[in-house]
Amino acid sequence: MKVTLELEQPVGNHVAFTTLEYVRGIANLHLWHEEAVSKIVLSLRGRLQAALSKSTGSQDSIPGAADSHKLTKVRVQLFKLSQNIFPPVHVPLALKGFTLKGGTHSFPFEIRFPVLSVCHKPQPWITHLKTTLPPSFEFRAPNHEGSAKVQYWLRVKVQRPGRFKHNPLSEQELTFLPLDPALPPPMLDPAYSRSIQPLGVGNLVSNVPPSTFRSASGLATREGCFVLLEATLPSPAILYIRRTVPMRLFVKTHATLVDDYPQIMLRTLGVAIRTNTTVTIRSDSATWTSSRDLMRISGLELQLIGSHVNGELLYEISKDLWKDATVSDMTPSFTTCTVTQQHSLVVTAGFSYGPEDTDYVETAINVEVHSGVTPAPGVTVMEELDGHHSNEQTVLVPWRVGSERHLGIAQGSPMTVNNVPPPPYQDINIRQFSPQV
């Protein structure tokens, strides 16, 4: 006896299964001779596994190295759905099973991915978060310091009558990408980030990171040479995989520095996505940061020429420099009770002032990275979430838990789609930022 799975491909504009999409296919039971079968059960499951290392505390241990024998591990079942594909629903189960002739018997099936994770039978010390299912994901920290993995798979199992009979099964792992959350209307103020850098001041600020903000007035009293770099995105700050970055980039400095010799020149420009992956198990938590370049240009000689306002110059860097930069394939932003992945857009620019060496300034905007996956035809997520019935094919997926805090969106901001607000979150206490140029 052997059982196998044949799956249909996902529908739509993607190669992964997505929220509320049906997994369809056929389970084939191959019998070498006549045998009795009690039932055939199909199940769709999601599971999260994570591990964190603990330091040995030994004086001989290498800093940053993990002791593979001291790991804190956790396994969480995100959801489990099961259905009997044999016998038919209208046929009651038989104590001695059902006799099937030798040969191949095929049983078609369809089973649907849910919207939310339910943390089936979580461990008592885990606080369950009612979040959307995370994407398929695997992460390994350097030096074996931690790991995390999100898996989805389909299983078919044949149950035979008798206590000592082998029950054959077959499993197939599935790739899953959740639908993107429903977006609120565009907000009046764009998301922005700014950083300032003095030019040619040597060791005066050598111990200050490029992303540290310092007031223009405080620096002007020393040398009067500074540039302020400001990046803006439409709010809420959402980036989509395989799409371009809708960013605007401004430079601000004293007008006298531009009109007089030497001139301030833009020499280099880089745009990257920075990713923070956080694993939390019990009271232990660790975050790892990685970065992925979207574009990086050097050898530029762009003179700052723009409008003069109150003795200052405001210059917008041409979008042509990053018009072809797209967000590469990566795991979208997600939150679970154990693992969180968040992103920020990082801009680094190099400026020179006369013969001085190039000075670098970096600024970053917290963003949500979305997959851009569209729902399968006819999918209405609204009914699945709260029982709301509508004639329109409305798709509403909750925002990621913590996304408002990450994006700096104030509680009470206009966050409605078709007059239906996204679910409330209890951890929002953020002031509204208004960009000032």
Coordinates of C-alpha atoms in Angstrom, one line a residue:
M1 CA 0.0 0.0 0.0
K2 CA 1.3 3.5 -0.9
V3 CA -0.3 6.9 -1.0
T4 CA 0.9 9.9 -3.1
L5 CA -0.2 13.5 -3.7
E6 CA -0.7 15.3 -7.0
L7 CA -1.2 19.1 -6.6
E8 CA -2.5 21.7 -8.9
Q9 CA -0.4 24.9 -9.2
P10 CA -1.4 28.0 -7.4
V11 CA -3.5 30.5 -9.4
G12 CA -3.0 34.1 -10.0
N13 CA 0.2 36.1 -10.4
H14 CA 2.4 34.1 -8.0
V15 CA 4.1 30.8 -7.6
A16 CA 3.2 30.5 -3.9
F17 CA -0.1 29.8 -2.2
T18 CA -1.7 32.8 -0.5
T19 CA -4.4 33.7 2.0
L20 CA -7.7 31.9 1.5
E21 CA -6.5 30.1 -1.5
Y22 CA -7.5 26.5 -2.1
V23 CA -5.0 23.8 -2.3
R24 CA -6.4 21.4 -4.8
G25 CA -5.2 18.1 -6.1
I26 CA -5.6 14.3 -6.0
A27 CA -4.6 11.7 -3.4
N28 CA -3.7 8.4 -5.1
L29 CA -3.9 5.2 -3.1
H30 CA -2.0 2.4 -4.7
L31 CA -3.0 -1.1 -3.5
W32 CA -1.0 -4.2 -4.6
H33 CA -4.0 -6.4 -3.6
E34 CA -7.4 -6.1 -1.9
E35 CA -7.2 -4.3 1.5
A36 CA -9.4 -2.7 4.1
V37 CA -9.2 1.0 4.8
S38 CA -10.9 2.8 7.7
K39 CA -10.5 6.4 6.3
I40 CA -8.1 8.7 4.5
V41 CA -7.4 12.0 6.3
L42 CA -6.1 15.1 4.5
S43 CA -4.5 17.9 6.7
L44 CA -3.0 21.3 6.0
R45 CA -0.7 22.6 8.7
G46 CA 1.6 25.5 9.6
R47 CA 4.5 25.4 12.0
L48 CA 7.0 27.8 13.4
Q49 CA 10.3 26.6 15.0
A50 CA 12.9 28.9 16.6
A51 CA 16.0 28.5 18.7
L52 CA 18.3 30.8 20.7
S53 CA 21.7 30.0 22.1
K54 CA 22.9 30.8 25.6
S55 CA 26.4 32.0 26.4
T56 CA 28.6 29.5 28.3
G57 CA 30.1 32.3 30.3
S58 CA 33.5 30.6 30.1
Q59 CA 36.6 32.7 29.9
D60 CA 37.9 30.5 27.1
S61 CA 34.9 31.0 24.9
I62 CA 35.1 33.1 21.8
P63 CA 33.0 36.3 22.0
G64 CA 29.9 36.0 19.9
A65 CA 30.3 32.2 19.5
A66 CA 27.4 30.0 20.5
D67 CA 27.4 26.8 22.5
S68 CA 25.5 24.3 20.4
H69 CA 24.7 22.3 23.6
K70 CA 22.9 25.2 25.2
L71 CA 19.9 26.1 23.1
T72 CA 16.5 27.3 24.0
K73 CA 14.0 26.0 21.5
V74 CA 10.3 26.4 20.8
R75 CA 7.9 24.9 18.3
V76 CA 4.5 26.4 17.7
Q77 CA 1.8 25.0 15.5
L78 CA 0.3 28.0 13.7
F79 CA -2.8 26.2 12.5
K80 CA -4.1 22.7 11.6
L81 CA -7.1 21.9 9.3
S82 CA -8.2 18.4 8.6
Q83 CA -10.8 16.7 6.5
N84 CA -11.7 13.1 5.6
I85 CA -11.5 12.5 1.8
F86 CA -12.6 8.9 2.2
P87 CA -15.2 7.6 2.9
P88 CA -17.6 10.3 1.5
V89 CA -19.2 12.6 4.0
H90 CA -22.6 11.0 3.8
V91 CA -21.1 7.5 4.6
P92 CA -20.7 6.6 8.3
L93 CA -17.4 5.1 9.4
A94 CA -17.2 1.4 9.7
L95 CA -15.4 -0.4 12.6
K96 CA -13.8 -2.9 10.2
G97 CA -13.2 -0.4 7.5
F98 CA -14.0 -0.6 3.8
T99 CA -12.6 -3.2 1.5
L100 CA -10.9 -1.7 -1.6
K101 CA -9.8 -3.7 -4.6
G102 CA -6.2 -3.8 -5.8
G103 CA -5.1 -1.0 -8.1
T104 CA -5.0 2.8 -7.9
H105 CA -7.8 4.7 -6.3
S106 CA -7.9 8.5 -6.7
F107 CA -9.5 10.9 -4.3
P108 CA -9.8 14.6 -5.3
F109 CA -9.6 17.2 -2.6
E110 CA -9.5 20.9 -1.9
I111 CA -8.5 22.6 1.4
R112 CA -8.1 26.3 2.1
F113 CA -5.5 28.4 3.8
P114 CA -6.9 30.5 6.6
V115 CA -6.2 34.2 7.3
L116 CA -5.1 34.2 10.9
S117 CA -2.8 32.0 12.9
V118 CA -4.4 30.3 15.9
C119 CA -1.3 28.9 17.7
H120 CA -2.9 25.4 18.1
K121 CA -2.2 24.2 21.7
P122 CA 0.6 26.8 22.5
Q123 CA 2.9 26.3 25.4
P124 CA 1.7 28.1 28.5
W125 CA 4.5 30.7 28.5
I126 CA 3.8 31.8 25.0
T127 CA 1.5 34.8 24.6
H128 CA -0.6 34.2 21.4
L129 CA -0.9 37.1 19.0
K130 CA -3.9 37.0 16.7
T131 CA -1.9 37.8 13.5
T132 CA -2.1 36.9 9.9
L133 CA -0.2 33.8 8.9
P134 CA 3.5 34.6 8.3
P135 CA 5.2 33.8 5.0
S136 CA 7.3 30.7 4.5
F137 CA 10.6 31.7 6.0
E138 CA 14.0 30.3 7.1
F139 CA 16.7 32.2 9.0
R140 CA 20.0 31.2 10.5
A141 CA 22.0 33.6 12.6
P142 CA 25.8 33.7 12.4
N143 CA 27.9 31.5 14.7
H144 CA 24.8 29.3 15.3
E145 CA 23.4 32.0 17.7
G146 CA 19.8 31.5 16.7
S147 CA 17.5 30.2 14.0
A148 CA 13.8 30.4 12.9
K149 CA 11.7 28.6 10.4
V150 CA 8.1 28.8 9.2
Q151 CA 6.8 25.8 7.3
Y152 CA 3.6 24.8 5.7
W153 CA 2.8 21.4 4.4
L154 CA 0.0 19.1 3.2
R155 CA -0.3 15.6 4.6
V156 CA -2.5 12.7 3.6
K157 CA -2.7 9.6 5.9
V158 CA -4.4 6.3 5.3
Q159 CA -5.8 4.8 8.5
R160 CA -6.3 1.0 8.5
P161 CA -8.4 -1.1 10.9
G162 CA -6.4 -3.0 13.5
R163 CA -4.0 -1.8 16.2
F164 CA -0.7 -3.1 14.7
K165 CA -1.2 -2.1 11.1
H166 CA 1.1 0.4 9.4
N167 CA -0.7 3.6 8.4
P168 CA 1.0 5.0 5.3
L169 CA 1.2 8.7 4.7
S170 CA 2.6 11.2 2.3
E171 CA 3.6 14.9 2.9
Q172 CA 4.4 17.8 0.6
E173 CA 5.8 21.1 1.7
L174 CA 4.1 24.2 0.4
T175 CA 5.3 27.8 -0.2
F176 CA 3.1 30.4 1.3
L177 CA 2.9 34.2 0.9
P178 CA 0.1 36.1 2.8
L179 CA -2.0 38.7 1.1
D180 CA -1.0 42.3 1.8
P181 CA -2.9 44.2 4.5
A182 CA -5.6 46.6 3.4
L183 CA -4.1 50.1 3.1
P184 CA -5.6 53.3 4.6
P185 CA -6.1 56.4 2.4
P186 CA -2.9 58.3 1.7
M187 CA -2.1 60.6 4.6
L188 CA -1.4 64.4 4.3
D189 CA 2.1 64.2 5.5
P190 CA 4.7 61.9 3.9
A191 CA 6.9 59.5 5.9
Y192 CA 10.3 61.1 6.1
S193 CA 13.7 60.8 7.7
R194 CA 16.5 63.3 7.9
S195 CA 20.2 63.4 8.9
I196 CA 22.7 66.1 9.0
Q197 CA 26.5 66.0 8.4
P198 CA 29.2 68.8 8.8
L199 CA 31.6 69.0 5.9
G200 CA 35.3 69.1 6.3
V201 CA 35.4 69.5 10.1
G202 CA 37.9 66.6 10.7
N203 CA 37.8 65.1 14.2
L204 CA 35.2 67.5 15.6
V205 CA 32.5 65.0 15.0
S206 CA 34.4 61.8 14.1
N207 CA 32.8 59.9 16.9
V208 CA 29.2 60.7 15.7
P209 CA 27.5 58.0 13.6
P210 CA 26.3 59.3 10.2
S211 CA 22.7 58.7 11.2
T212 CA 22.9 60.9 14.3
F213 CA 20.8 64.1 14.0
R214 CA 22.4 67.4 15.0
S215 CA 20.9 70.8 14.8
A216 CA 22.0 73.0 11.9
S217 CA 22.4 76.0 14.2
G218 CA 24.8 74.2 16.5
L219 CA 27.1 73.2 13.6
A220 CA 26.9 76.5 11.8
T221 CA 28.6 78.3 14.6
R222 CA 31.7 76.1 14.1
E223 CA 32.3 75.9 10.4
G224 CA 29.0 76.9 8.7
C225 CA 29.5 73.9 6.4
F226 CA 26.8 71.3 6.6
V227 CA 24.3 69.3 4.5
L228 CA 21.0 67.9 5.6
L229 CA 19.7 64.9 3.8
E230 CA 16.0 64.2 3.8
A231 CA 14.3 61.2 2.3
T232 CA 10.5 61.0 1.9
L233 CA 8.0 58.2 1.0
P234 CA 4.2 58.4 0.6
S235 CA 2.6 57.6 3.9
P236 CA 2.1 54.9 5.0
A237 CA 5.6 53.9 3.9
I238 CA 5.0 50.7 2.0
L239 CA 7.4 49.1 -0.4
Y240 CA 6.4 46.2 -2.7
I241 CA 8.7 43.4 -3.9
R242 CA 9.8 43.7 -7.5
R243 CA 8.6 47.3 -7.7
T244 CA 10.5 50.6 -7.8
V245 CA 11.0 52.8 -4.7
P246 CA 8.6 55.9 -4.7
M247 CA 11.2 58.0 -2.9
R248 CA 12.0 61.7 -3.0
L249 CA 15.4 62.9 -1.8
F250 CA 16.2 66.4 -0.7
V251 CA 19.5 68.2 0.3
K252 CA 19.5 71.4 2.4
T253 CA 22.5 73.6 3.1
H254 CA 23.5 77.3 3.4
A255 CA 23.0 79.2 0.2
T256 CA 26.3 80.9 0.6
L257 CA 28.1 77.6 0.4
V258 CA 26.6 77.0 -3.0
D259 CA 27.1 80.4 -4.5
D260 CA 30.7 80.7 -3.4
Y261 CA 33.8 78.6 -4.2
P262 CA 34.4 75.8 -3.4
Q263 CA 31.2 74.1 -4.4
I264 CA 29.4 71.3 -2.5
M265 CA 29.2 68.2 -4.8
L266 CA 27.2 65.0 -4.5
R267 CA 29.8 62.2 -5.1
T268 CA 28.1 58.9 -4.1
L269 CA 24.6 57.7 -3.5
G270 CA 23.3 54.3 -2.2
V271 CA 19.9 53.0 -1.4
A272 CA 19.5 49.7 0.6
I273 CA 16.9 47.8 2.6
R274 CA 17.9 47.0 6.2
T275 CA 16.2 44.0 7.8
N276 CA 15.9 43.3 11.5
T277 CA 15.0 39.8 12.5
T278 CA 14.1 39.3 16.1
V279 CA 13.6 36.0 17.9
T280 CA 12.0 35.9 21.3
I281 CA 11.8 32.7 23.5
R282 CA 10.7 33.1 27.1
S283 CA 12.7 36.0 28.5
D284 CA 15.4 35.6 25.9
S285 CA 15.4 37.8 22.8
A286 CA 18.0 38.6 20.1
T287 CA 17.9 40.8 17.0
W288 CA 20.1 40.4 13.9
T289 CA 20.5 43.0 11.2
S290 CA 21.2 42.4 7.5
S291 CA 21.3 44.8 4.5
R292 CA 20.6 44.4 0.8
D293 CA 21.6 47.1 -1.7
L294 CA 19.0 48.3 -4.2
M295 CA 21.4 50.6 -6.0
R296 CA 24.8 52.2 -5.4
I297 CA 26.5 54.8 -7.6
S298 CA 30.0 56.4 -7.2
G299 CA 31.9 58.9 -9.2
L300 CA 29.1 61.5 -9.3
E301 CA 29.9 65.2 -9.8
L302 CA 26.5 66.8 -9.1
Q303 CA 26.6 70.4 -8.0
L304 CA 23.8 71.4 -5.6
I305 CA 21.6 73.9 -7.4
G306 CA 18.1 74.7 -6.2
S307 CA 15.8 77.2 -4.7
H308 CA 16.9 79.7 -2.0
V309 CA 14.7 80.2 1.0
N310 CA 15.7 82.3 4.0
G311 CA 19.4 82.0 3.2
E312 CA 19.3 78.3 2.7
L313 CA 19.3 76.2 -0.4
L314 CA 16.9 73.3 -1.0
Y315 CA 17.9 70.9 -3.7
E316 CA 15.9 67.8 -4.9
I317 CA 18.1 65.0 -6.2
S318 CA 16.8 63.6 -9.5
K319 CA 14.8 60.4 -9.3
D320 CA 16.5 59.2 -12.4
L321 CA 19.4 58.0 -10.2
W322 CA 17.3 55.3 -8.7
K323 CA 14.4 55.0 -11.2
D324 CA 15.5 51.4 -12.1
A325 CA 16.1 50.3 -8.5
T326 CA 13.5 47.7 -7.5
V327 CA 12.9 45.9 -4.3
S328 CA 14.5 42.5 -4.7
D329 CA 12.8 39.2 -3.6
M330 CA 12.8 39.1 0.2
T331 CA 10.6 38.0 3.0
P332 CA 7.8 40.5 3.6
S333 CA 7.4 42.1 7.0
F334 CA 5.6 39.8 9.5
T335 CA 5.0 39.3 13.2
T336 CA 4.4 36.2 15.2
C337 CA 4.5 35.4 19.0
T338 CA 8.1 34.3 18.6
V339 CA 9.6 35.8 15.4
T340 CA 9.3 39.3 13.9
Q341 CA 10.9 40.7 10.8
Q342 CA 10.9 44.5 10.1
H343 CA 12.5 46.6 7.4
S344 CA 13.8 50.1 6.8
L345 CA 14.9 52.0 3.7
V346 CA 18.4 53.4 4.2
V347 CA 19.9 56.1 2.0
T348 CA 23.6 57.0 2.1
A349 CA 25.1 60.0 0.3
G350 CA 28.6 61.2 0.0
F351 CA 29.3 65.0 -0.3
S352 CA 32.6 66.9 -0.9
Y353 CA 33.4 70.5 -0.2
G354 CA 36.3 71.7 -2.2
P355 CA 39.4 69.6 -1.9
E356 CA 38.2 68.0 1.3
D357 CA 37.6 64.2 1.5
T358 CA 34.1 62.9 0.9
D359 CA 31.8 63.1 4.0
Y360 CA 29.0 60.6 4.3
V361 CA 25.5 61.1 5.7
E362 CA 23.0 58.3 6.2
T363 CA 19.3 58.5 6.9
A364 CA 16.6 55.7 7.2
I365 CA 12.8 55.4 7.0
N366 CA 11.0 52.5 8.7
V367 CA 9.0 50.7 6.0
E368 CA 6.7 47.8 5.6
V369 CA 7.7 45.4 2.8
H370 CA 4.7 43.8 1.1
S371 CA 4.6 40.9 -1.3
G372 CA 2.2 42.5 -3.9
V373 CA 0.4 39.1 -4.1
T374 CA -3.2 39.5 -5.3
P375 CA -6.1 37.4 -4.0
A376 CA -7.4 34.4 -5.9
P377 CA -10.5 35.1 -8.1
G378 CA -13.7 35.3 -6.0
V379 CA -11.9 35.5 -2.6
T380 CA -13.7 37.7 0.0
V381 CA -11.5 37.9 3.0
M382 CA -13.9 40.2 4.9
E383 CA -16.4 37.4 5.6
E384 CA -13.7 35.1 7.0
L385 CA -12.5 37.7 9.5
D386 CA -15.7 39.0 11.1
G387 CA -18.7 37.5 9.4
H388 CA -19.4 40.7 7.6
H389 CA -21.3 40.0 4.4
S390 CA -21.1 42.2 1.4
N391 CA -22.0 42.0 -2.2
E392 CA -18.6 43.5 -3.1
Q393 CA -15.5 41.4 -3.4
T394 CA -13.8 43.3 -0.6
V395 CA -10.5 42.0 0.6
L396 CA -9.4 43.2 4.1
V397 CA -6.4 41.6 5.8
P398 CA -5.4 43.0 9.2
W399 CA -2.3 45.2 9.5
R400 CA 0.8 43.5 10.9
V401 CA 0.8 43.7 14.7
G402 CA 3.2 46.6 15.6
S403 CA 3.2 48.1 12.1
E404 CA 1.8 51.4 13.3
R405 CA 4.5 51.7 15.9
H406 CA 7.1 50.8 13.4
L407 CA 5.9 53.3 10.8
G408 CA 5.3 56.1 13.3
I409 CA 1.6 56.4 12.7
A410 CA -0.3 58.1 15.5
Q411 CA -3.3 56.4 17.1
G412 CA -6.5 57.9 15.7
S413 CA -5.0 58.6 12.3
P414 CA -7.4 58.0 9.4
M415 CA -7.0 54.2 8.8
T416 CA -10.1 53.1 7.0
V417 CA -10.7 51.1 3.8
N418 CA -14.3 51.1 2.5
N419 CA -15.3 52.5 5.9
V420 CA -14.1 49.4 7.7
P421 CA -11.2 50.1 10.1
P422 CA -8.4 47.6 10.5
P423 CA -8.3 45.7 13.9
P424 CA -7.2 47.8 16.8
Y425 CA -3.8 47.2 18.4
Q426 CA -3.1 47.7 22.1
D427 CA 0.6 48.7 21.8
I428 CA 0.3 52.0 19.9
N429 CA 1.5 55.2 21.6
I430 CA 3.1 57.1 18.9
R431 CA 3.2 60.9 18.2
Q432 CA 2.4 62.1 14.7
F433 CA 5.5 63.4 12.9
S434 CA 5.2 66.3 10.5
P435 CA 8.1 66.8 8.1
Q436 CA 9.6 70.3 8.1
V437 CA 11.8 71.4 5.2

